Amino acid sequence: DVKVTQSSRYLVKRTGEKVFLECVQDMDHENMFWYRQDPGLGLRLIYFSYDVKMKEKGDIPEGYSVSREKKERFSLILESASTNQTSMYLCASSQGPIYFGPGTRLTVT
Amino acid sequence: AQTVTQSQPEMSVQEAETVTLSCTYDTSESDYYLFWYKQPPSRQMILVIRQEAYKQQNATENRFSVNFQKAAKSFSLKISDSQLGDAAMYFCAPPSGTYKYIFGTGTRLKVLA
């Protein structure tokens, strides 16, 4: 079975902090994703990576950056957290169907 | 632009009955997959079923099946013999580009005992 793990299930940060969300997959997938999930809005793609060091902006990249130094690891960075970034963050990997991690519920106060 | 519409924010079904969740989409891709995902309350998103667009035969996975109409860009999910464990948010995911998918806003399914 494909396994996608995320570093934290719950995270509380203060406004202005730099936040790192880590994601690791164990299936040697080329493609990795960061989505944000908000009630009534579904899942929105923040960033997509199709290879090591390769990335592509999704629909809502503002306020976020990503890093993919190794194939199995894809990090989401909030440079200066704001309250409107309070959300559920889902990491996923794919080589066909998308497999999701358990999610990180981030609260920015 | 690639779009997806799940027009039913919430649906209810009696246990053991059948329910159909609708999804329409628009895409410029010609050869692609479509997926339905299930997200139980406070739990992980899991793949329910997938359909290859070039296949005319509708996909089936145990009690789950799809009605895929490529020309109409319609991709509905039918759940037969509904069980309490089927209660969840269901998301339709058509392609939004090469290897990328767009997710609908979801349909919350309630299963009544």
JSON list of C-alpha atoms in Angstrom, two decimals:
[
{"chain": "A", "resi": 1, "resn": "ASP", "atom": "CA", "xyz": [0.00, 0.00, 0.00]},
{"chain": "A", "resi": 2, "resn": "VAL", "atom": "CA", "xyz": [1.08, 3.53, -0.75]},
{"chain": "A", "resi": 3, "resn": "LYS", "atom": "CA", "xyz": [1.89, 5.48, 2.34]},
{"chain": "A", "resi": 4, "resn": "VAL", "atom": "CA", "xyz": [1.93, 9.26, 2.52]},
{"chain": "A", "resi": 5, "resn": "THR", "atom": "CA", "xyz": [2.85, 10.69, 5.89]},
{"chain": "A", "resi": 6, "resn": "GLN", "atom": "CA", "xyz": [2.68, 14.25, 7.16]},
{"chain": "A", "resi": 7, "resn": "SER", "atom": "CA", "xyz": [4.82, 15.54, 9.99]},
{"chain": "A", "resi": 8, "resn": "SER", "atom": "CA", "xyz": [1.98, 16.81, 12.19]},
{"chain": "A", "resi": 9, "resn": "ARG", "atom": "CA", "xyz": [-1.76, 16.16, 12.52]},
{"chain": "A", "resi": 10, "resn": "TYR", "atom": "CA", "xyz": [-2.35, 19.39, 14.42]},
{"chain": "A", "resi": 11, "resn": "LEU", "atom": "CA", "xyz": [-0.29, 22.54, 14.53]},
{"chain": "A", "resi": 12, "resn": "VAL", "atom": "CA", "xyz": [-0.84, 25.91, 16.22]},
{"chain": "A", "resi": 13, "resn": "LYS", "atom": "CA", "xyz": [1.32, 28.84, 15.16]},
{"chain": "A", "resi": 14, "resn": "ARG", "atom": "CA", "xyz": [1.36, 32.58, 15.73]},
{"chain": "A", "resi": 15, "resn": "THR", "atom": "CA", "xyz": [0.87, 35.23, 13.08]},
{"chain": "A", "resi": 16, "resn": "GLY", "atom": "CA", "xyz": [4.15, 36.06, 11.36]},
{"chain": "A", "resi": 17, "resn": "GLU", "atom": "CA", "xyz": [5.87, 32.78, 12.16]},
{"chain": "A", "resi": 18, "resn": "LYS", "atom": "CA", "xyz": [7.55, 30.75, 9.43]},
{"chain": "A", "resi": 19, "resn": "VAL", "atom": "CA", "xyz": [5.84, 27.37, 9.22]},
{"chain": "A", "resi": 20, "resn": "PHE", "atom": "CA", "xyz": [7.10, 24.14, 7.66]},
{"chain": "A", "resi": 21, "resn": "LEU", "atom": "CA", "xyz": [4.78, 21.29, 6.76]},
{"chain": "A", "resi": 22, "resn": "GLU", "atom": "CA", "xyz": [6.59, 18.12, 5.78]},
{"chain": "A", "resi": 23, "resn": "CYS", "atom": "CA", "xyz": [5.35, 15.27, 3.64]},
{"chain": "A", "resi": 24, "resn": "VAL", "atom": "CA", "xyz": [6.96, 11.94, 2.78]},
{"chain": "A", "resi": 25, "resn": "GLN", "atom": "CA", "xyz": [5.79, 9.22, 0.38]},
{"chain": "A", "resi": 26, "resn": "ASP", "atom": "CA", "xyz": [7.18, 5.73, 0.10]},
{"chain": "A", "resi": 27, "resn": "MET", "atom": "CA", "xyz": [6.15, 4.68, -3.41]},
{"chain": "A", "resi": 28, "resn": "ASP", "atom": "CA", "xyz": [8.76, 6.43, -5.54]},
{"chain": "A", "resi": 29, "resn": "HIS", "atom": "CA", "xyz": [6.08, 8.62, -7.14]},
{"chain": "A", "resi": 30, "resn": "GLU", "atom": "CA", "xyz": [7.18, 11.40, -9.46]},
{"chain": "A", "resi": 31, "resn": "ASN", "atom": "CA", "xyz": [4.29, 13.71, -8.64]},
{"chain": "A", "resi": 32, "resn": "MET", "atom": "CA", "xyz": [3.52, 15.30, -5.31]},
{"chain": "A", "resi": 33, "resn": "PHE", "atom": "CA", "xyz": [0.92, 17.88, -4.33]},
{"chain": "A", "resi": 34, "resn": "TRP", "atom": "CA", "xyz": [-0.10, 20.23, -1.58]},
{"chain": "A", "resi": 35, "resn": "TYR", "atom": "CA", "xyz": [-3.79, 20.99, -1.27]},
{"chain": "A", "resi": 36, "resn": "ARG", "atom": "CA", "xyz": [-5.71, 23.18, 1.09]},
{"chain": "A", "resi": 37, "resn": "GLN", "atom": "CA", "xyz": [-9.17, 22.06, 2.22]},
{"chain": "A", "resi": 38, "resn": "ASP", "atom": "CA", "xyz": [-11.76, 24.53, 3.52]},
{"chain": "A", "resi": 39, "resn": "PRO", "atom": "CA", "xyz": [-15.48, 23.90, 4.15]},
{"chain": "A", "resi": 40, "resn": "GLY", "atom": "CA", "xyz": [-17.58, 24.69, 1.11]},
{"chain": "A", "resi": 41, "resn": "LEU", "atom": "CA", "xyz": [-14.53, 25.23, -1.09]},
{"chain": "A", "resi": 42, "resn": "GLY", "atom": "CA", "xyz": [-13.38, 21.66, -1.56]},
{"chain": "A", "resi": 43, "resn": "LEU", "atom": "CA", "xyz": [-9.72, 21.04, -2.18]},
{"chain": "A", "resi": 44, "resn": "ARG", "atom": "CA", "xyz": [-7.63, 23.72, -3.81]},
{"chain": "A", "resi": 45, "resn": "LEU", "atom": "CA", "xyz": [-4.19, 23.04, -5.25]},
{"chain": "A", "resi": 46, "resn": "ILE", "atom": "CA", "xyz": [-1.42, 25.15, -3.75]},
{"chain": "A", "resi": 47, "resn": "TYR", "atom": "CA", "xyz": [1.64, 23.67, -5.46]},
{"chain": "A", "resi": 48, "resn": "PHE", "atom": "CA", "xyz": [2.52, 20.67, -7.57]},
{"chain": "A", "resi": 49, "resn": "SER", "atom": "CA", "xyz": [5.90, 19.01, -8.08]},
{"chain": "A", "resi": 50, "resn": "TYR", "atom": "CA", "xyz": [6.54, 16.62, -10.97]},
{"chain": "A", "resi": 51, "resn": "ASP", "atom": "CA", "xyz": [10.18, 15.85, -10.17]},
{"chain": "A", "resi": 52, "resn": "VAL", "atom": "CA", "xyz": [12.96, 16.68, -7.74]},
{"chain": "A", "resi": 53, "resn": "LYS", "atom": "CA", "xyz": [13.54, 20.43, -7.65]},
{"chain": "A", "resi": 54, "resn": "MET", "atom": "CA", "xyz": [10.69, 20.95, -10.13]},
{"chain": "A", "resi": 55, "resn": "LYS", "atom": "CA", "xyz": [7.55, 22.75, -9.04]},
{"chain": "A", "resi": 56, "resn": "GLU", "atom": "CA", "xyz": [4.52, 24.38, -10.53]},
{"chain": "A", "resi": 57, "resn": "LYS", "atom": "CA", "xyz": [2.11, 26.86, -8.96]},
{"chain": "A", "resi": 58, "resn": "GLY", "atom": "CA", "xyz": [-1.40, 25.68, -8.38]},
{"chain": "A", "resi": 59, "resn": "ASP", "atom": "CA", "xyz": [-4.54, 27.75, -7.99]},
{"chain": "A", "resi": 60, "resn": "ILE", "atom": "CA", "xyz": [-3.68, 29.49, -4.70]},
{"chain": "A", "resi": 61, "resn": "PRO", "atom": "CA", "xyz": [0.13, 29.77, -4.34]},
{"chain": "A", "resi": 62, "resn": "GLU", "atom": "CA", "xyz": [0.20, 33.24, -2.74]},
{"chain": "A", "resi": 63, "resn": "GLY", "atom": "CA", "xyz": [1.80, 33.20, 0.69]},
{"chain": "A", "resi": 64, "resn": "TYR", "atom": "CA", "xyz": [3.26, 29.72, 0.19]},
{"chain": "A", "resi": 65, "resn": "SER", "atom": "CA", "xyz": [6.45, 28.21, -1.17]},
{"chain": "A", "resi": 66, "resn": "VAL", "atom": "CA", "xyz": [7.60, 24.61, -1.55]},
{"chain": "A", "resi": 67, "resn": "SER", "atom": "CA", "xyz": [10.76, 22.59, -1.57]},
{"chain": "A", "resi": 68, "resn": "ARG", "atom": "CA", "xyz": [11.51, 19.21, -3.09]},
{"chain": "A", "resi": 69, "resn": "GLU", "atom": "CA", "xyz": [15.14, 18.26, -2.60]},
{"chain": "A", "resi": 70, "resn": "LYS", "atom": "CA", "xyz": [14.50, 14.51, -2.54]},
{"chain": "A", "resi": 71, "resn": "LYS", "atom": "CA", "xyz": [11.97, 12.51, -4.50]},
{"chain": "A", "resi": 72, "resn": "GLU", "atom": "CA", "xyz": [10.15, 11.19, -1.47]},
{"chain": "A", "resi": 73, "resn": "ARG", "atom": "CA", "xyz": [9.85, 14.49, 0.40]},
{"chain": "A", "resi": 74, "resn": "PHE", "atom": "CA", "xyz": [7.79, 17.58, -0.41]},
{"chain": "A", "resi": 75, "resn": "SER", "atom": "CA", "xyz": [7.68, 20.50, 2.00]},
{"chain": "A", "resi": 76, "resn": "LEU", "atom": "CA", "xyz": [5.20, 23.35, 2.17]},
{"chain": "A", "resi": 77, "resn": "ILE", "atom": "CA", "xyz": [6.45, 26.60, 3.66]},
{"chain": "A", "resi": 78, "resn": "LEU", "atom": "CA", "xyz": [4.38, 29.47, 4.95]},
{"chain": "A", "resi": 79, "resn": "GLU", "atom": "CA", "xyz": [6.86, 32.32, 4.91]},
{"chain": "A", "resi": 80, "resn": "SER", "atom": "CA", "xyz": [4.90, 34.51, 7.33]},
{"chain": "A", "resi": 81, "resn": "ALA", "atom": "CA", "xyz": [1.79, 32.79, 8.64]},
{"chain": "A", "resi": 82, "resn": "SER", "atom": "CA", "xyz": [-1.45, 34.73, 8.66]},
{"chain": "A", "resi": 83, "resn": "THR", "atom": "CA", "xyz": [-4.83, 33.96, 10.19]},
{"chain": "A", "resi": 84, "resn": "ASN", "atom": "CA", "xyz": [-6.37, 33.38, 6.77]},
{"chain": "A", "resi": 85, "resn": "GLN", "atom": "CA", "xyz": [-4.03, 30.43, 6.34]},
{"chain": "A", "resi": 86, "resn": "THR", "atom": "CA", "xyz": [-5.80, 28.57, 9.11]},
{"chain": "A", "resi": 87, "resn": "SER", "atom": "CA", "xyz": [-6.94, 25.45, 7.29]},
{"chain": "A", "resi": 88, "resn": "MET", "atom": "CA", "xyz": [-6.53, 21.73, 6.69]},
{"chain": "A", "resi": 89, "resn": "TYR", "atom": "CA", "xyz": [-3.48, 20.97, 4.52]},
{"chain": "A", "resi": 90, "resn": "LEU", "atom": "CA", "xyz": [-3.38, 17.75, 2.56]},
{"chain": "A", "resi": 91, "resn": "CYS", "atom": "CA", "xyz": [-0.28, 16.32, 0.95]},
{"chain": "A", "resi": 92, "resn": "ALA", "atom": "CA", "xyz": [-0.62, 13.76, -1.83]},
{"chain": "A", "resi": 93, "resn": "SER", "atom": "CA", "xyz": [1.48, 11.77, -4.24]},
{"chain": "A", "resi": 94, "resn": "SER", "atom": "CA", "xyz": [0.59, 10.25, -7.57]},
{"chain": "A", "resi": 95, "resn": "GLN", "atom": "CA", "xyz": [1.67, 8.10, -10.46]},
{"chain": "A", "resi": 96, "resn": "GLY", "atom": "CA", "xyz": [-1.93, 7.69, -11.63]},
{"chain": "A", "resi": 97, "resn": "PRO", "atom": "CA", "xyz": [-4.47, 7.84, -8.80]},
{"chain": "A", "resi": 98, "resn": "ILE", "atom": "CA", "xyz": [-3.70, 10.38, -6.11]},
{"chain": "A", "resi": 99, "resn": "TYR", "atom": "CA", "xyz": [-2.90, 9.05, -2.63]},
{"chain": "A", "resi": 100, "resn": "PHE", "atom": "CA", "xyz": [-3.40, 11.39, 0.29]},
{"chain": "A", "resi": 101, "resn": "GLY", "atom": "CA", "xyz": [-1.74, 11.83, 3.63]},
{"chain": "A", "resi": 102, "resn": "PRO", "atom": "CA", "xyz": [-3.82, 12.19, 6.81]},
{"chain": "A", "resi": 103, "resn": "GLY", "atom": "CA", "xyz": [-3.71, 15.99, 6.72]},
{"chain": "A", "resi": 104, "resn": "THR", "atom": "CA", "xyz": [-2.38, 18.71, 9.00]},
{"chain": "A", "resi": 105, "resn": "ARG", "atom": "CA", "xyz": [-4.88, 20.99, 10.66]},
{"chain": "A", "resi": 106, "resn": "LEU", "atom": "CA", "xyz": [-3.08, 24.29, 11.02]},
{"chain": "A", "resi": 107, "resn": "THR", "atom": "CA", "xyz": [-4.38, 27.06, 13.25]},
{"chain": "A", "resi": 108, "resn": "VAL", "atom": "CA", "xyz": [-2.75, 30.48, 13.05]},
{"chain": "A", "resi": 109, "resn": "THR", "atom": "CA", "xyz": [-3.57, 32.77, 15.97]},
{"chain": "B", "resi": 1, "resn": "ALA", "atom": "CA", "xyz": [-10.72, 26.47, -17.82]},
{"chain": "B", "resi": 2, "resn": "GLN", "atom": "CA", "xyz": [-11.09, 23.12, -16.16]},
{"chain": "B", "resi": 3, "resn": "THR", "atom": "CA", "xyz": [-14.11, 23.02, -13.91]},
{"chain": "B", "resi": 4, "resn": "VAL", "atom": "CA", "xyz": [-16.03, 20.49, -11.86]},
{"chain": "B", "resi": 5, "resn": "THR", "atom": "CA", "xyz": [-19.51, 20.71, -10.37]},
{"chain": "B", "resi": 6, "resn": "GLN", "atom": "CA", "xyz": [-21.04, 18.57, -7.68]},
{"chain": "B", "resi": 7, "resn": "SER", "atom": "CA", "xyz": [-24.54, 20.00, -7.54]},
{"chain": "B", "resi": 8, "resn": "GLN", "atom": "CA", "xyz": [-25.69, 18.09, -4.44]},
{"chain": "B", "resi": 9, "resn": "PRO", "atom": "CA", "xyz": [-24.08, 19.52, -1.28]},
{"chain": "B", "resi": 10, "resn": "GLU", "atom": "CA", "xyz": [-25.81, 16.90, 0.85]},
{"chain": "B", "resi": 11, "resn": "MET", "atom": "CA", "xyz": [-27.72, 13.70, 0.29]},
{"chain": "B", "resi": 12, "resn": "SER", "atom": "CA", "xyz": [-29.37, 11.11, 2.49]},
{"chain": "B", "resi": 13, "resn": "VAL", "atom": "CA", "xyz": [-30.00, 7.44, 1.83]},
{"chain": "B", "resi": 14, "resn": "GLN", "atom": "CA", "xyz": [-31.65, 4.70, 3.83]},
{"chain": "B", "resi": 15, "resn": "GLU", "atom": "CA", "xyz": [-29.42, 1.81, 4.81]},
{"chain": "B", "resi": 16, "resn": "ALA", "atom": "CA", "xyz": [-29.48, -0.95, 2.14]},
{"chain": "B", "resi": 17, "resn": "GLU", "atom": "CA", "xyz": [-30.85, 1.45, -0.49]},
{"chain": "B", "resi": 18, "resn": "THR", "atom": "CA", "xyz": [-29.10, 2.86, -3.56]},
{"chain": "B", "resi": 19, "resn": "VAL", "atom": "CA", "xyz": [-27.94, 6.44, -4.03]},
{"chain": "B", "resi": 20, "resn": "THR", "atom": "CA", "xyz": [-26.36, 8.29, -6.95]},
{"chain": "B", "resi": 21, "resn": "LEU", "atom": "CA", "xyz": [-24.02, 11.24, -6.56]},
{"chain": "B", "resi": 22, "resn": "SER", "atom": "CA", "xyz": [-23.65, 13.49, -9.58]},
{"chain": "B", "resi": 23, "resn": "CYS", "atom": "CA", "xyz": [-20.60, 15.18, -11.05]},
{"chain": "B", "resi": 24, "resn": "THR", "atom": "CA", "xyz": [-20.14, 17.20, -14.22]},
{"chain": "B", "resi": 25, "resn": "TYR", "atom": "CA", "xyz": [-16.88, 18.61, -15.44]},
{"chain": "B", "resi": 26, "resn": "ASP", "atom": "CA", "xyz": [-15.12, 20.34, -18.25]},
{"chain": "B", "resi": 27, "resn": "THR", "atom": "CA", "xyz": [-11.65, 19.46, -19.45]},
{"chain": "B", "resi": 28, "resn": "SER", "atom": "CA", "xyz": [-9.48, 19.93, -22.51]},
{"chain": "B", "resi": 29, "resn": "GLU", "atom": "CA", "xyz": [-7.69, 16.64, -21.88]},
{"chain": "B", "resi": 30, "resn": "SER", "atom": "CA", "xyz": [-8.47, 13.86, -24.34]},
{"chain": "B", "resi": 31, "resn": "ASP", "atom": "CA", "xyz": [-7.11, 10.80, -22.56]},
{"chain": "B", "resi": 32, "resn": "TYR", "atom": "CA", "xyz": [-7.48, 10.89, -18.82]},
{"chain": "B", "resi": 33, "resn": "TYR", "atom": "CA", "xyz": [-8.61, 9.30, -15.61]},
{"chain": "B", "resi": 34, "resn": "LEU", "atom": "CA", "xyz": [-11.42, 10.41, -13.36]},
{"chain": "B", "resi": 35, "resn": "PHE", "atom": "CA", "xyz": [-11.73, 9.53, -9.70]},
{"chain": "B", "resi": 36, "resn": "TRP", "atom": "CA", "xyz": [-14.17, 9.49, -6.84]},
{"chain": "B", "resi": 37, "resn": "TYR", "atom": "CA", "xyz": [-12.73, 9.94, -3.36]},
{"chain": "B", "resi": 38, "resn": "LYS", "atom": "CA", "xyz": [-14.33, 9.40, 0.03]},
{"chain": "B", "resi": 39, "resn": "GLN", "atom": "CA", "xyz": [-13.45, 11.33, 3.17]},
{"chain": "B", "resi": 40, "resn": "PRO", "atom": "CA", "xyz": [-15.05, 9.97, 6.35]},
{"chain": "B", "resi": 41, "resn": "PRO", "atom": "CA", "xyz": [-15.43, 12.45, 9.24]},
{"chain": "B", "resi": 42, "resn": "SER", "atom": "CA", "xyz": [-12.01, 13.44, 10.57]},
{"chain": "B", "resi": 43, "resn": "ARG", "atom": "CA", "xyz": [-10.36, 10.75, 8.54]},
{"chain": "B", "resi": 44, "resn": "GLN", "atom": "CA", "xyz": [-8.11, 10.36, 5.55]},
{"chain": "B", "resi": 45, "resn": "MET", "atom": "CA", "xyz": [-9.16, 10.83, 1.95]},
{"chain": "B", "resi": 46, "resn": "ILE", "atom": "CA", "xyz": [-9.33, 7.45, 0.21]},
{"chain": "B", "resi": 47, "resn": "LEU", "atom": "CA", "xyz": [-9.83, 6.42, -3.40]},
{"chain": "B", "resi": 48, "resn": "VAL", "atom": "CA", "xyz": [-13.22, 4.84, -4.08]},
{"chain": "B", "resi": 49, "resn": "ILE", "atom": "CA", "xyz": [-13.14, 4.20, -7.80]},
{"chain": "B", "resi": 50, "resn": "ARG", "atom": "CA", "xyz": [-11.44, 5.30, -11.00]},
{"chain": "B", "resi": 51, "resn": "GLN", "atom": "CA", "xyz": [-12.50, 5.44, -14.62]},
{"chain": "B", "resi": 52, "resn": "GLU", "atom": "CA", "xyz": [-10.28, 5.59, -17.68]},
{"chain": "B", "resi": 53, "resn": "ALA", "atom": "CA", "xyz": [-11.80, 7.99, -20.17]},
{"chain": "B", "resi": 54, "resn": "TYR", "atom": "CA", "xyz": [-10.92, 5.90, -23.21]},
{"chain": "B", "resi": 55, "resn": "LYS", "atom": "CA", "xyz": [-12.81, 2.89, -21.84]},
{"chain": "B", "resi": 56, "resn": "GLN", "atom": "CA", "xyz": [-16.49, 2.74, -22.71]},
{"chain": "B", "resi": 57, "resn": "GLN", "atom": "CA", "xyz": [-17.24, 0.27, -19.97]},
{"chain": "B", "resi": 58, "resn": "ASN", "atom": "CA", "xyz": [-18.22, 1.84, -16.67]},
{"chain": "B", "resi": 59, "resn": "ALA", "atom": "CA", "xyz": [-15.97, 1.01, -13.74]},
{"chain": "B", "resi": 60, "resn": "THR", "atom": "CA", "xyz": [-17.27, -1.09, -10.87]},
{"chain": "B", "resi": 61, "resn": "GLU", "atom": "CA", "xyz": [-15.73, -1.72, -7.49]},
{"chain": "B", "resi": 62, "resn": "ASN", "atom": "CA", "xyz": [-17.92, -3.97, -5.33]},
{"chain": "B", "resi": 63, "resn": "ARG", "atom": "CA", "xyz": [-20.96, -1.86, -4.32]},
{"chain": "B", "resi": 64, "resn": "PHE", "atom": "CA", "xyz": [-19.62, 1.23, -6.09]},
{"chain": "B", "resi": 65, "resn": "SER", "atom": "CA", "xyz": [-20.08, 1.89, -9.77]},
{"chain": "B", "resi": 66, "resn": "VAL", "atom": "CA", "xyz": [-19.94, 4.87, -12.08]},
{"chain": "B", "resi": 67, "resn": "ASN", "atom": "CA", "xyz": [-22.02, 6.13, -14.96]},
{"chain": "B", "resi": 68, "resn": "PHE", "atom": "CA", "xyz": [-19.48, 7.79, -17.22]},
{"chain": "B", "resi": 69, "resn": "GLN", "atom": "CA", "xyz": [-20.73, 9.77, -20.21]},
{"chain": "B", "resi": 70, "resn": "LYS", "atom": "CA", "xyz": [-17.69, 11.24, -21.89]},
{"chain": "B", "resi": 71, "resn": "ALA", "atom": "CA", "xyz": [-19.49, 13.40, -24.45]},
{"chain": "B", "resi": 72, "resn": "ALA", "atom": "CA", "xyz": [-21.71, 14.91, -21.78]},
{"chain": "B", "resi": 73, "resn": "LYS", "atom": "CA", "xyz": [-18.75, 15.20, -19.38]},
{"chain": "B", "resi": 74, "resn": "SER", "atom": "CA", "xyz": [-20.75, 13.52, -16.67]},
{"chain": "B", "resi": 75, "resn": "PHE", "atom": "CA", "xyz": [-19.34, 11.13, -14.06]},
{"chain": "B", "resi": 76, "resn": "SER", "atom": "CA", "xyz": [-21.82, 9.99, -11.42]},
{"chain": "B", "resi": 77, "resn": "LEU", "atom": "CA", "xyz": [-21.19, 7.55, -8.58]},
{"chain": "B", "resi": 78, "resn": "LYS", "atom": "CA", "xyz": [-23.74, 4.92, -7.63]},
{"chain": "B", "resi": 79, "resn": "ILE", "atom": "CA", "xyz": [-23.58, 3.27, -4.23]},
{"chain": "B", "resi": 80, "resn": "SER", "atom": "CA", "xyz": [-25.68, 0.13, -3.91]},
{"chain": "B", "resi": 81, "resn": "ASP", "atom": "CA", "xyz": [-26.77, -1.53, -0.68]},
{"chain": "B", "resi": 82, "resn": "SER", "atom": "CA", "xyz": [-25.68, 1.52, 1.32]},
{"chain": "B", "resi": 83, "resn": "GLN", "atom": "CA", "xyz": [-24.03, 0.88, 4.66]},
{"chain": "B", "resi": 84, "resn": "LEU", "atom": "CA", "xyz": [-23.54, 3.09, 7.70]},
{"chain": "B", "resi": 85, "resn": "GLY", "atom": "CA", "xyz": [-19.81, 3.14, 6.95]},
{"chain": "B", "resi": 86, "resn": "ASP", "atom": "CA", "xyz": [-20.51, 4.83, 3.62]},
{"chain": "B", "resi": 87, "resn": "ALA", "atom": "CA", "xyz": [-21.36, 8.07, 5.43]},
{"chain": "B", "resi": 88, "resn": "ALA", "atom": "CA", "xyz": [-18.71, 10.56, 4.33]},
{"chain": "B", "resi": 89, "resn": "MET", "atom": "CA", "xyz": [-17.89, 13.46, 2.03]},
{"chain": "B", "resi": 90, "resn": "TYR", "atom": "CA", "xyz": [-17.49, 12.32, -1.54]},
{"chain": "B", "resi": 91, "resn": "PHE", "atom": "CA", "xyz": [-15.34, 14.23, -3.99]},
{"chain": "B", "resi": 92, "resn": "CYS", "atom": "CA", "xyz": [-15.27, 13.92, -7.75]},
{"chain": "B", "resi": 93, "resn": "ALA", "atom": "CA", "xyz": [-11.86, 14.54, -9.36]},
{"chain": "B", "resi": 94, "resn": "PRO", "atom": "CA", "xyz": [-11.52, 15.05, -13.10]},
{"chain": "B", "resi": 95, "resn": "PRO", "atom": "CA", "xyz": [-8.22, 16.18, -14.67]},
{"chain": "B", "resi": 96, "resn": "SER", "atom": "CA", "xyz": [-7.07, 19.79, -14.70]},
{"chain": "B", "resi": 97, "resn": "GLY", "atom": "CA", "xyz": [-3.87, 19.13, -16.65]},
{"chain": "B", "resi": 98, "resn": "THR", "atom": "CA", "xyz": [-1.21, 16.50, -17.08]},
{"chain": "B", "resi": 99, "resn": "TYR", "atom": "CA", "xyz": [-1.05, 14.53, -13.81]},
{"chain": "B", "resi": 100, "resn": "LYS", "atom": "CA", "xyz": [-3.14, 17.18, -12.05]},
{"chain": "B", "resi": 101, "resn": "TYR", "atom": "CA", "xyz": [-6.72, 16.92, -10.89]},
{"chain": "B", "resi": 102, "resn": "ILE", "atom": "CA", "xyz": [-9.38, 19.37, -9.79]},
{"chain": "B", "resi": 103, "resn": "PHE", "atom": "CA", "xyz": [-11.68, 18.47, -6.92]},
{"chain": "B", "resi": 104, "resn": "GLY", "atom": "CA", "xyz": [-15.33, 19.31, -6.57]},
{"chain": "B", "resi": 105, "resn": "THR", "atom": "CA", "xyz": [-16.76, 20.93, -3.45]},
{"chain": "B", "resi": 106, "resn": "GLY", "atom": "CA", "xyz": [-18.01, 17.56, -2.31]},
{"chain": "B", "resi": 107, "resn": "THR", "atom": "CA", "xyz": [-21.30, 15.86, -1.46]},
{"chain": "B", "resi": 108, "resn": "ARG", "atom": "CA", "xyz": [-21.96, 14.94, 2.14]},
{"chain": "B", "resi": 109, "resn": "LEU", "atom": "CA", "xyz": [-23.69, 11.57, 2.26]},
{"chain": "B", "resi": 110, "resn": "LYS", "atom": "CA", "xyz": [-25.74, 10.63, 5.28]},
{"chain": "B", "resi": 111, "resn": "VAL", "atom": "CA", "xyz": [-26.83, 7.03, 5.75]},
{"chain": "B", "resi": 112, "resn": "LEU", "atom": "CA", "xyz": [-29.97, 6.54, 7.81]},
{"chain": "B", "resi": 113, "resn": "ALA", "atom": "CA", "xyz": [-30.40, 3.40, 9.89]}
]
